[in-house]
mmCIF file of C-alpha atoms in Angstrom:
data_model
loop_
_atom_site.group_PDB
_atom_site.id
_atom_site.type_symbol
_atom_site.label_atom_id
_atom_site.label_comp_id
_atom_site.label_asym_id
_atom_site.label_seq_id
_atom_site.Cartn_x
_atom_site.Cartn_y
_atom_site.Cartn_z
ATOM 1 C CA UNK I 230 -12.727 6.783 24.455
ATOM 2 C CA UNK I 231 -10.198 9.513 25.184
ATOM 3 C CA UNK I 232 -8.160 11.571 22.718
ATOM 4 C CA UNK I 233 -4.866 13.050 23.955
ATOM 5 C CA UNK I 234 -4.218 16.422 22.330
ATOM 6 C CA UNK I 235 -0.706 17.857 22.210
ATOM 7 C CA UNK I 236 -1.658 21.319 23.411
ATOM 8 C CA UNK I 237 1.797 22.835 22.867
ATOM 9 C CA UNK I 238 2.613 21.724 19.318
ATOM 10 C CA UNK I 239 0.971 24.235 16.980
ATOM 11 C CA UNK I 240 2.092 27.674 15.879
ATOM 12 C CA UNK I 241 -0.515 29.311 18.123
ATOM 13 C CA UNK I 242 -0.455 26.836 20.990
ATOM 14 C CA UNK I 243 -2.186 26.418 23.338
ATOM 15 C CA UNK I 244 -4.869 28.916 22.277
ATOM 16 C CA UNK I 245 -6.062 27.054 19.191
ATOM 17 C CA UNK I 246 -5.684 23.599 20.747
ATOM 18 C CA UNK I 247 -7.780 24.504 23.781
ATOM 19 C CA UNK I 248 -10.544 26.077 21.710
ATOM 20 C CA UNK I 249 -10.552 23.094 19.338
ATOM 21 C CA UNK I 250 -10.809 20.695 22.290
ATOM 22 C CA UNK I 251 -13.747 22.661 23.680
ATOM 23 C CA UNK I 252 -15.454 22.592 20.282
ATOM 24 C CA UNK I 253 -14.914 18.849 19.795
ATOM 25 C CA UNK I 254 -16.026 17.989 23.327
ATOM 26 C CA UNK I 255 -19.145 20.112 23.044
ATOM 27 C CA UNK I 256 -20.090 19.056 19.517
ATOM 28 C CA UNK I 257 -19.357 15.333 19.629
ATOM 29 C CA UNK I 258 -19.007 14.559 23.328
ATOM 30 C CA UNK I 259 -15.413 13.415 22.913
ATOM 31 C CA UNK I 260 -13.370 13.039 26.100
ATOM 32 C CA UNK I 261 -10.111 14.953 25.732
ATOM 33 C CA UNK I 262 -6.818 15.057 27.631
ATOM 34 C CA UNK I 263 -4.960 18.306 26.941
ATOM 35 C CA UNK I 264 -1.233 17.675 27.336
ATOM 36 C CA UNK I 265 1.269 20.459 27.998
ATOM 37 C CA UNK I 266 1.989 23.400 30.270
ATOM 38 C CA UNK I 267 -0.872 23.034 32.742
ATOM 39 C CA UNK I 268 -0.769 26.688 33.857
ATOM 40 C CA UNK I 269 -1.057 28.025 30.308
ATOM 41 C CA UNK I 270 -3.730 25.491 29.399
ATOM 42 C CA UNK I 271 -5.755 26.334 32.507
ATOM 43 C CA UNK I 272 -5.517 30.025 31.656
ATOM 44 C CA UNK I 273 -6.982 29.364 28.220
ATOM 45 C CA UNK I 274 -9.690 27.059 29.538
ATOM 46 C CA UNK I 275 -10.956 29.878 31.773
ATOM 47 C CA UNK I 276 -11.947 31.744 28.615
ATOM 48 C CA UNK I 277 -14.521 29.038 27.785
ATOM 49 C CA UNK I 278 -17.496 27.433 29.467
ATOM 50 C CA UNK I 279 -16.060 23.987 30.252
ATOM 51 C CA UNK I 280 -17.728 22.938 33.502
ATOM 52 C CA UNK I 281 -19.903 20.349 31.773
ATOM 53 C CA UNK I 282 -17.302 19.161 29.254
ATOM 54 C CA UNK I 283 -15.152 15.979 29.475
ATOM 55 C CA UNK I 284 -11.828 17.828 29.299
ATOM 56 C CA UNK I 285 -8.895 17.192 31.630
ATOM 57 C CA UNK I 286 -5.284 18.381 31.672
ATOM 58 C CA UNK I 287 -2.010 16.466 31.966
ATOM 59 C CA UNK I 288 1.119 18.493 32.645
ATOM 60 C CA UNK I 289 4.201 18.172 30.432
ATOM 61 C CA UNK I 290 7.185 20.401 31.149
ATOM 62 C CA UNK I 291 8.881 20.317 27.721
ATOM 63 C CA UNK I 292 7.957 21.277 24.164
ATOM 64 C CA UNK I 293 9.352 19.968 20.873
ATOM 65 C CA UNK I 294 9.965 22.884 18.516
ATOM 66 C CA UNK I 295 9.447 22.839 14.762
ATOM 67 C CA UNK I 296 13.206 23.012 14.184
ATOM 68 C CA UNK I 297 14.154 20.327 16.687
ATOM 69 C CA UNK I 298 15.639 17.113 15.384
ATOM 70 C CA UNK I 299 12.894 14.495 15.561
ATOM 71 C CA UNK I 300 15.034 11.692 16.944
ATOM 72 C CA UNK I 301 16.907 13.909 19.406
ATOM 73 C CA UNK I 302 13.683 15.477 20.640
ATOM 74 C CA UNK I 303 12.115 12.108 21.362
ATOM 75 C CA UNK I 304 15.189 10.772 23.167
ATOM 76 C CA UNK I 305 16.145 13.867 25.152
ATOM 77 C CA UNK I 306 12.829 15.588 25.825
ATOM 78 C CA UNK I 307 11.224 12.756 27.731
ATOM 79 C CA UNK I 308 8.629 15.049 29.283
ATOM 80 C CA UNK I 309 7.655 16.779 26.040
ATOM 81 C CA UNK I 310 3.940 17.174 25.374
ATOM 82 C CA UNK I 311 4.032 14.905 22.313
ATOM 83 C CA UNK I 312 5.890 12.082 24.085
ATOM 84 C CA UNK I 313 3.660 12.318 27.146
ATOM 85 C CA UNK I 314 0.610 12.158 24.875
ATOM 86 C CA UNK I 315 1.789 8.895 23.322
ATOM 87 C CA UNK I 316 2.705 7.557 26.771
ATOM 88 C CA UNK I 317 -0.922 8.119 27.765
ATOM 89 C CA UNK I 318 -1.991 5.881 24.876
ATOM 90 C CA UNK I 319 0.574 3.247 25.827
ATOM 91 C CA UNK I 320 -0.672 3.312 29.412
ATOM 92 C CA UNK I 321 -4.304 3.001 28.356
ATOM 93 C CA UNK I 322 -5.388 6.430 29.609
ATOM 94 C CA UNK I 323 -6.038 7.583 26.030
ATOM 95 C CA UNK I 324 -6.693 5.794 22.754
ATOM 96 C CA UNK I 325 -5.445 8.348 20.215
ATOM 97 C CA UNK I 326 -3.110 11.335 19.841
ATOM 98 C CA UNK I 327 -3.644 14.543 17.878
ATOM 99 C CA UNK I 328 -0.759 16.976 17.336
ATOM 100 C CA UNK I 329 -0.122 20.084 15.255
ATOM 101 C CA UNK I 330 3.523 20.049 16.252
ATOM 102 C CA UNK I 331 6.708 18.840 14.594
ATOM 103 C CA UNK I 332 5.477 16.077 12.266
ATOM 104 C CA UNK I 333 8.809 14.239 12.282
ATOM 105 C CA UNK I 334 8.879 14.233 16.071
ATOM 106 C CA UNK I 335 5.254 13.088 16.216
ATOM 107 C CA UNK I 336 6.035 10.191 13.905
ATOM 108 C CA UNK I 337 9.220 9.340 15.827
ATOM 109 C CA UNK I 338 7.416 9.484 19.173
ATOM 110 C CA UNK I 339 4.674 7.220 17.850
ATOM 111 C CA UNK I 340 7.224 4.640 16.724
ATOM 112 C CA UNK I 341 9.417 4.954 19.831
ATOM 113 C CA UNK I 342 6.622 4.767 22.395
ATOM 114 C CA UNK I 343 4.042 2.526 20.709
ATOM 115 C CA UNK I 344 6.124 0.668 18.130
ATOM 116 C CA UNK I 345 5.230 -0.332 14.596
ATOM 117 C CA UNK I 346 2.618 -2.813 13.463
ATOM 118 C CA UNK I 347 4.299 -6.098 12.633
ATOM 119 C CA UNK I 348 4.899 -6.251 8.896
ATOM 120 C CA UNK I 349 5.273 -2.486 8.468
ATOM 121 C CA UNK I 350 8.825 -1.199 8.122
ATOM 122 C CA UNK I 351 7.925 2.489 8.158
ATOM 123 C CA UNK I 352 4.753 4.280 9.206
ATOM 124 C CA UNK I 353 3.285 6.659 6.648
ATOM 125 C CA UNK I 354 1.557 10.015 6.891
ATOM 126 C CA UNK I 355 -1.615 10.025 4.794
ATOM 127 C CA UNK I 356 -3.788 12.948 3.769
ATOM 128 C CA UNK I 357 -7.231 13.273 2.245
ATOM 129 C CA UNK I 358 -7.593 15.426 -0.865
ATOM 130 C CA UNK I 359 -10.809 16.376 -2.672
ATOM 131 C CA UNK I 360 -11.505 15.052 -6.157
ATOM 132 C CA UNK I 361 -14.328 15.407 -8.657
ATOM 133 C CA UNK I 362 -16.338 12.630 -7.019
ATOM 134 C CA UNK I 363 -15.472 12.678 -3.312
ATOM 135 C CA UNK I 364 -11.899 12.341 -2.047
ATOM 136 C CA UNK I 365 -8.526 10.679 -2.589
ATOM 137 C CA UNK I 366 -6.158 9.359 0.064
ATOM 138 C CA UNK I 367 -2.496 10.194 -0.656
ATOM 139 C CA UNK I 368 0.436 8.626 1.210
ATOM 140 C CA UNK I 369 3.184 9.160 2.162
ATOM 141 C CA UNK I 370 3.145 12.980 2.334
ATOM 142 C CA UNK I 371 6.326 13.656 4.253
ATOM 143 C CA UNK I 372 7.181 10.973 6.771
ATOM 144 C CA UNK I 373 9.654 9.054 4.577
ATOM 145 C CA UNK I 374 11.586 11.004 1.974
ATOM 146 C CA UNK I 375 13.866 8.081 1.086
ATOM 147 C CA UNK I 376 11.960 4.871 0.403
ATOM 148 C CA UNK I 377 12.486 1.396 -0.961
ATOM 149 C CA UNK I 378 9.979 -0.483 -3.135
ATOM 150 C CA UNK I 379 8.715 -2.589 -0.220
ATOM 151 C CA UNK I 380 7.850 0.570 1.690
ATOM 152 C CA UNK I 381 5.590 1.783 -1.121
ATOM 153 C CA UNK I 382 3.984 -1.656 -1.274
ATOM 154 C CA UNK I 383 3.232 -1.415 2.452
ATOM 155 C CA UNK I 384 1.871 2.126 2.020
ATOM 156 C CA UNK I 385 -0.491 0.760 -0.634
ATOM 157 C CA UNK I 386 -1.766 -1.901 1.723
ATOM 158 C CA UNK I 387 -2.308 0.567 4.572
ATOM 159 C CA UNK I 388 -3.989 3.058 2.249
ATOM 160 C CA UNK I 389 -6.372 0.414 0.951
ATOM 161 C CA UNK I 390 -7.382 -0.600 4.483
ATOM 162 C CA UNK I 391 -7.907 3.025 5.580
ATOM 163 C CA UNK I 392 -9.913 3.874 2.482
ATOM 164 C CA UNK I 393 -12.103 0.831 3.013
ATOM 165 C CA UNK I 394 -12.769 1.203 6.729
ATOM 166 C CA UNK I 395 -12.698 4.979 7.298
ATOM 167 C CA UNK I 396 -13.579 6.526 3.939
ATOM 168 C CA UNK I 397 -16.198 3.901 3.175
ATOM 169 C CA UNK I 398 -14.784 2.717 -0.167
ATOM 170 C CA UNK I 399 -16.107 -0.783 -0.807
ATOM 171 C CA UNK I 400 -13.348 -1.745 -3.259
ATOM 172 C CA UNK I 401 -10.605 0.907 -3.095
ATOM 173 C CA UNK I 402 -8.550 1.395 -6.250
ATOM 174 C CA UNK I 403 -4.873 1.989 -5.508
ATOM 175 C CA UNK I 404 -2.501 3.742 -7.904
ATOM 176 C CA UNK I 405 1.259 4.339 -7.810
ATOM 177 C CA UNK I 406 2.187 7.937 -8.635
ATOM 178 C CA UNK I 407 4.515 8.150 -11.629
ATOM 179 C CA UNK I 408 5.357 10.332 -14.611
ATOM 180 C CA UNK I 409 3.115 8.332 -16.926
ATOM 181 C CA UNK I 410 0.692 5.423 -16.966
ATOM 182 C CA UNK I 411 2.849 3.176 -19.167
ATOM 183 C CA UNK I 412 4.834 0.428 -17.443
ATOM 184 C CA UNK I 413 8.042 1.682 -19.052
ATOM 185 C CA UNK I 414 7.760 4.994 -17.160
ATOM 186 C CA UNK I 415 8.876 5.752 -13.621
ATOM 187 C CA UNK I 416 12.229 5.366 -11.884
ATOM 188 C CA UNK I 417 13.940 2.513 -10.061
ATOM 189 C CA UNK I 418 11.770 3.053 -6.993
ATOM 190 C CA UNK I 419 8.417 3.072 -8.779
ATOM 191 C CA UNK I 420 9.355 0.220 -11.114
ATOM 192 C CA UNK I 421 10.406 -1.902 -8.134
ATOM 193 C CA UNK I 422 7.207 -1.094 -6.254
ATOM 194 C CA UNK I 423 5.136 -1.722 -9.372
ATOM 195 C CA UNK I 424 6.651 -5.172 -9.679
ATOM 196 C CA UNK I 425 5.653 -5.962 -6.111
ATOM 197 C CA UNK I 426 2.171 -4.487 -6.266
ATOM 198 C CA UNK I 427 1.188 -6.291 -9.475
ATOM 199 C CA UNK I 428 1.098 -9.501 -7.485
ATOM 200 C CA UNK I 429 -0.528 -8.080 -4.365
ATOM 201 C CA UNK I 430 -4.036 -8.057 -2.961
ATOM 202 C CA UNK I 431 -4.078 -4.310 -2.372
ATOM 203 C CA UNK I 432 -6.556 -3.259 -5.088
ATOM 204 C CA UNK I 433 -3.643 -2.069 -7.209
ATOM 205 C CA UNK I 434 -4.548 -0.726 -10.668
ATOM 206 C CA UNK I 435 -1.121 0.443 -11.887
ATOM 207 C CA UNK I 436 0.664 3.730 -12.459
ATOM 208 C CA UNK I 437 -1.271 6.986 -12.153
ATOM 209 C CA UNK I 438 -0.304 10.564 -12.933
ATOM 210 C CA UNK I 439 -0.567 13.739 -10.886
ATOM 211 C CA UNK I 440 -3.919 14.681 -12.418
ATOM 212 C CA UNK I 441 -5.414 11.415 -11.184
ATOM 213 C CA UNK I 442 -5.185 12.686 -7.605
ATOM 214 C CA UNK I 443 -8.090 15.016 -8.401
ATOM 215 C CA UNK I 444 -10.127 13.320 -11.150
ATOM 216 C CA UNK I 445 -11.452 10.487 -8.985
ATOM 217 C CA UNK I 446 -10.056 7.652 -11.115
ATOM 218 C CA UNK I 447 -8.440 6.078 -8.041
ATOM 219 C CA UNK I 448 -9.152 6.145 -4.319
ATOM 220 C CA UNK I 449 -5.580 5.842 -3.015
ATOM 221 C CA UNK I 450 -2.405 7.349 -4.475
ATOM 222 C CA UNK I 451 0.939 6.003 -3.251
ATOM 223 C CA UNK I 452 4.302 7.760 -3.425
ATOM 224 C CA UNK I 453 7.398 8.422 -1.332
ATOM 225 C CA UNK I 454 7.305 11.215 1.225
ATOM 226 C CA UNK I 455 9.428 13.630 -0.815
ATOM 227 C CA UNK I 456 7.077 13.541 -3.793
ATOM 228 C CA UNK I 457 3.993 13.376 -1.581
ATOM 229 C CA UNK I 458 4.934 16.466 0.395
ATOM 230 C CA UNK I 459 5.496 18.411 -2.836
ATOM 231 C CA UNK I 460 2.075 17.279 -4.082
ATOM 232 C CA UNK I 461 0.469 18.317 -0.788
ATOM 233 C CA UNK I 462 2.054 21.774 -0.591
ATOM 234 C CA UNK I 463 1.489 22.429 -4.311
ATOM 235 C CA UNK I 464 -2.189 21.506 -3.986
ATOM 236 C CA UNK I 465 -2.687 23.736 -0.961
ATOM 237 C CA UNK I 466 -0.880 26.626 -2.627
ATOM 238 C CA UNK I 467 -2.889 26.207 -5.833
ATOM 239 C CA UNK I 468 -6.210 26.231 -3.960
ATOM 240 C CA UNK I 469 -5.208 29.410 -2.120
ATOM 241 C CA UNK I 470 -3.984 31.063 -5.330
ATOM 242 C CA UNK I 471 -7.187 30.225 -7.224
ATOM 243 C CA UNK I 472 -9.294 31.660 -4.420
ATOM 244 C CA UNK I 473 -7.202 34.820 -4.265
ATOM 245 C CA UNK I 474 -7.213 35.349 -8.035
ATOM 246 C CA UNK I 475 -10.966 34.810 -8.278
ATOM 247 C CA UNK I 476 -11.568 37.284 -5.466
ATOM 248 C CA UNK I 477 -9.373 39.864 -7.181
ATOM 249 C CA UNK I 478 -11.022 39.426 -10.583
ATOM 250 C CA UNK I 479 -14.506 39.668 -9.094
ATOM 251 C CA UNK I 480 -13.693 42.778 -7.081
ATOM 252 C CA UNK I 481 -12.300 44.529 -10.196
ATOM 253 C CA UNK I 482 -15.434 44.087 -12.331
ATOM 254 C CA UNK I 483 -18.925 45.396 -11.632
ATOM 255 C CA UNK I 484 -20.783 42.694 -13.566
ATOM 256 C CA UNK I 485 -18.552 40.033 -12.007
ATOM 257 C CA UNK I 486 -19.764 41.230 -8.594
ATOM 258 C CA UNK I 487 -23.370 40.810 -9.721
ATOM 259 C CA UNK I 488 -22.574 37.351 -11.067
ATOM 260 C CA UNK I 489 -20.902 36.427 -7.796
ATOM 261 C CA UNK I 490 -24.077 37.235 -5.871
ATOM 262 C CA UNK I 491 -25.939 34.702 -8.010
ATOM 263 C CA UNK I 492 -23.170 32.104 -7.875
ATOM 264 C CA UNK I 493 -22.285 32.646 -4.225
ATOM 265 C CA UNK I 494 -23.642 29.278 -2.999
ATOM 266 C CA UNK I 495 -21.526 27.490 -5.599
ATOM 267 C CA UNK I 496 -18.403 29.424 -4.585
ATOM 268 C CA UNK I 497 -19.032 28.660 -0.927
ATOM 269 C CA UNK I 498 -19.480 24.957 -1.674
ATOM 270 C CA UNK I 499 -16.233 24.946 -3.671
ATOM 271 C CA UNK I 500 -14.354 26.737 -0.906
ATOM 272 C CA UNK I 501 -15.584 24.200 1.628
ATOM 273 C CA UNK I 502 -14.504 21.298 -0.577
ATOM 274 C CA UNK I 503 -10.933 22.536 -1.020
ATOM 275 C CA UNK I 504 -10.498 23.812 2.559
ATOM 276 C CA UNK I 505 -7.961 21.594 4.344
ATOM 277 C CA UNK I 506 -9.676 22.358 7.649
ATOM 278 C CA UNK I 507 -12.663 20.265 6.534
ATOM 279 C CA UNK I 508 -10.493 17.141 6.430
ATOM 280 C CA UNK I 509 -8.871 17.512 9.851
ATOM 281 C CA UNK I 510 -5.367 16.090 9.934
ATOM 282 C CA UNK I 511 -3.233 13.383 8.389
ATOM 283 C CA UNK I 512 -3.511 9.923 9.939
ATOM 284 C CA UNK I 513 -0.227 8.291 10.922
ATOM 285 C CA UNK I 514 -0.603 4.737 9.659
ATOM 286 C CA UNK I 515 1.564 1.824 10.739
ATOM 287 C CA UNK I 516 2.079 2.453 14.469
ATOM 288 C CA UNK I 517 0.466 0.343 17.183
ATOM 289 C CA UNK I 518 -1.997 3.028 18.060
ATOM 290 C CA UNK I 519 -3.782 5.994 16.526
ATOM 291 C CA UNK I 520 -2.112 9.286 15.714
ATOM 292 C CA UNK I 521 -3.286 12.261 13.656
ATOM 293 C CA UNK I 522 -0.846 14.941 12.488
ATOM 294 C CA UNK I 523 -2.053 18.472 11.695
ATOM 295 C CA UNK I 524 -0.533 21.557 10.093
ATOM 296 C CA UNK I 525 1.371 23.751 12.512
ATOM 297 C CA UNK I 526 -0.864 26.641 11.503
ATOM 298 C CA UNK I 527 -4.100 24.671 11.804
ATOM 299 C CA UNK I 528 -7.127 26.667 12.837
ATOM 300 C CA UNK I 529 -9.729 25.650 15.406
ATOM 301 C CA UNK I 530 -11.944 23.980 12.826
ATOM 302 C CA UNK I 531 -9.107 21.858 11.450
ATOM 303 C CA UNK I 532 -7.977 20.688 14.878
ATOM 304 C CA UNK I 533 -11.484 19.889 16.089
ATOM 305 C CA UNK I 534 -12.088 17.855 12.928
ATOM 306 C CA UNK I 535 -8.779 16.079 13.535
ATOM 307 C CA UNK I 536 -9.949 15.111 17.020
ATOM 308 C CA UNK I 537 -13.146 13.707 15.523
ATOM 309 C CA UNK I 538 -11.091 11.902 12.869
ATOM 310 C CA UNK I 539 -8.932 10.319 15.575
ATOM 311 C CA UNK I 540 -11.985 9.062 17.408
ATOM 312 C CA UNK I 541 -13.409 7.580 14.197
ATOM 313 C CA UNK I 542 -10.154 5.756 13.449
ATOM 314 C CA UNK I 543 -10.262 4.128 16.881
ATOM 315 C CA UNK I 544 -13.984 3.386 16.653
ATOM 316 C CA UNK I 545 -13.541 1.693 13.289
ATOM 317 C CA UNK I 546 -10.550 -0.314 14.554
ATOM 318 C CA UNK I 547 -8.163 0.627 11.741
ATOM 319 C CA UNK I 548 -5.159 -0.943 13.454
ATOM 320 C CA UNK I 549 -7.010 -4.211 13.936
ATOM 321 C CA UNK I 550 -7.928 -4.206 10.253
ATOM 322 C CA UNK I 551 -4.278 -3.643 9.313
ATOM 323 C CA UNK I 552 -3.127 -6.487 11.544
ATOM 324 C CA UNK I 553 -5.688 -8.843 9.997
ATOM 325 C CA UNK I 554 -4.718 -7.777 6.478
ATOM 326 C CA UNK I 555 -1.015 -8.154 7.198
ATOM 327 C CA UNK I 556 -1.592 -11.628 8.591
ATOM 328 C CA UNK I 557 -2.423 -12.590 5.031
ATOM 329 C CA UNK I 558 0.387 -12.789 2.502
ATOM 330 C CA UNK I 559 0.828 -9.572 0.549
ATOM 331 C CA UNK I 560 1.952 -11.633 -2.435
ATOM 332 C CA UNK I 561 0.262 -14.630 -3.960
ATOM 333 C CA UNK I 562 2.140 -17.713 -5.116
ATOM 334 C CA UNK I 563 2.195 -16.665 -8.759
ATOM 335 C CA UNK I 564 3.748 -13.277 -8.036
ATOM 336 C CA UNK I 565 6.423 -14.823 -5.828
ATOM 337 C CA UNK I 566 7.331 -17.238 -8.614
ATOM 338 C CA UNK I 567 7.564 -14.364 -11.072
ATOM 339 C CA UNK I 568 9.779 -12.402 -8.675
ATOM 340 C CA UNK I 569 12.118 -15.383 -8.298
ATOM 341 C CA UNK I 570 12.319 -15.725 -12.083
ATOM 342 C CA UNK I 571 13.112 -12.041 -12.389
ATOM 343 C CA UNK I 572 15.848 -12.450 -9.811
ATOM 344 C CA UNK I 573 17.422 -15.115 -12.015
ATOM 345 C CA UNK I 574 17.204 -12.667 -14.917
ATOM 346 C CA UNK I 575 19.044 -10.027 -12.896
ATOM 347 C CA UNK I 576 16.174 -7.973 -11.462
ATOM 348 C CA UNK I 577 17.823 -7.827 -8.067
ATOM 349 C CA UNK I 578 16.308 -4.660 -6.601
ATOM 350 C CA UNK I 579 12.747 -5.839 -7.094
ATOM 351 C CA UNK I 580 13.359 -9.192 -5.453
ATOM 352 C CA UNK I 581 15.358 -7.616 -2.670
ATOM 353 C CA UNK I 582 12.365 -5.344 -2.048
ATOM 354 C CA UNK I 583 10.152 -8.374 -1.607
ATOM 355 C CA UNK I 584 12.386 -9.554 1.209
ATOM 356 C CA UNK I 585 13.468 -12.706 -0.628
#
């Protein structure tokens, strides 16, 4: 099992990527192919003890920048580190890709080189967020800002499979993010997706609100990439702000400092739970292979955890599980009949979303 790491994608590449690869190889014995400028990678590797580690280097002469157009970068930069990494998976030299580079280009390269799983129109970027009980999977968080109802229905199916096989949820509960739990709420997109998901086998429980991401009432939250990315960035910013404000309040009060000494283990446990680095990266679901997308500013811990996450996704055969699930009808006979009746009543968008 080999993980190809885009060594040139992150904000501090290849320094962080090389150190993360060394950490992952040493800690978990993962075989890693570092892809990028071989001279720069070799220079960084010399700073670490790597003689006994399963790390090799594959040269790539081009880099996709954060401001590059995703589609143009994939088509024109054929020797970019991210495209070469996916080519390694296609050729069987690696089984997964990890990148902290341009997320749009990573997603585009995954689709262009490996293709999509049959039955999935658009891959989705998923992320794991902490909740009161354990964690919640949220998708899409930025890959698809303009979606149709059938896309959200497919996201729900992929999220349910990932939650079951990777997160260990025996019967994942899937919710559709909306501005209220009542069926009359939402917009055209959510109402169309709701109509599809009510007749699906995806563990769907109905509309959920933003607070449900963190209270543990559902295991998977589905939304379009525009909303999902706002949720992601807001959550990260809130966690950072809370930590900063607590630190400031404690430092300004003598008795608060004494209290902190007593409560320090609890604060450390909380910090660990809300630290994005603990969760690695965001799995790219729906391509015919395994890809994990990380923040551009990911630290060593986050990237090493992402490498481990990629290996686990391959080991637990997530793509095989998706193929098996998609081989079954997403809609049962009753739901299809209802959709046809709604079409006769003028509910065109919902039926169009079902592909009828």
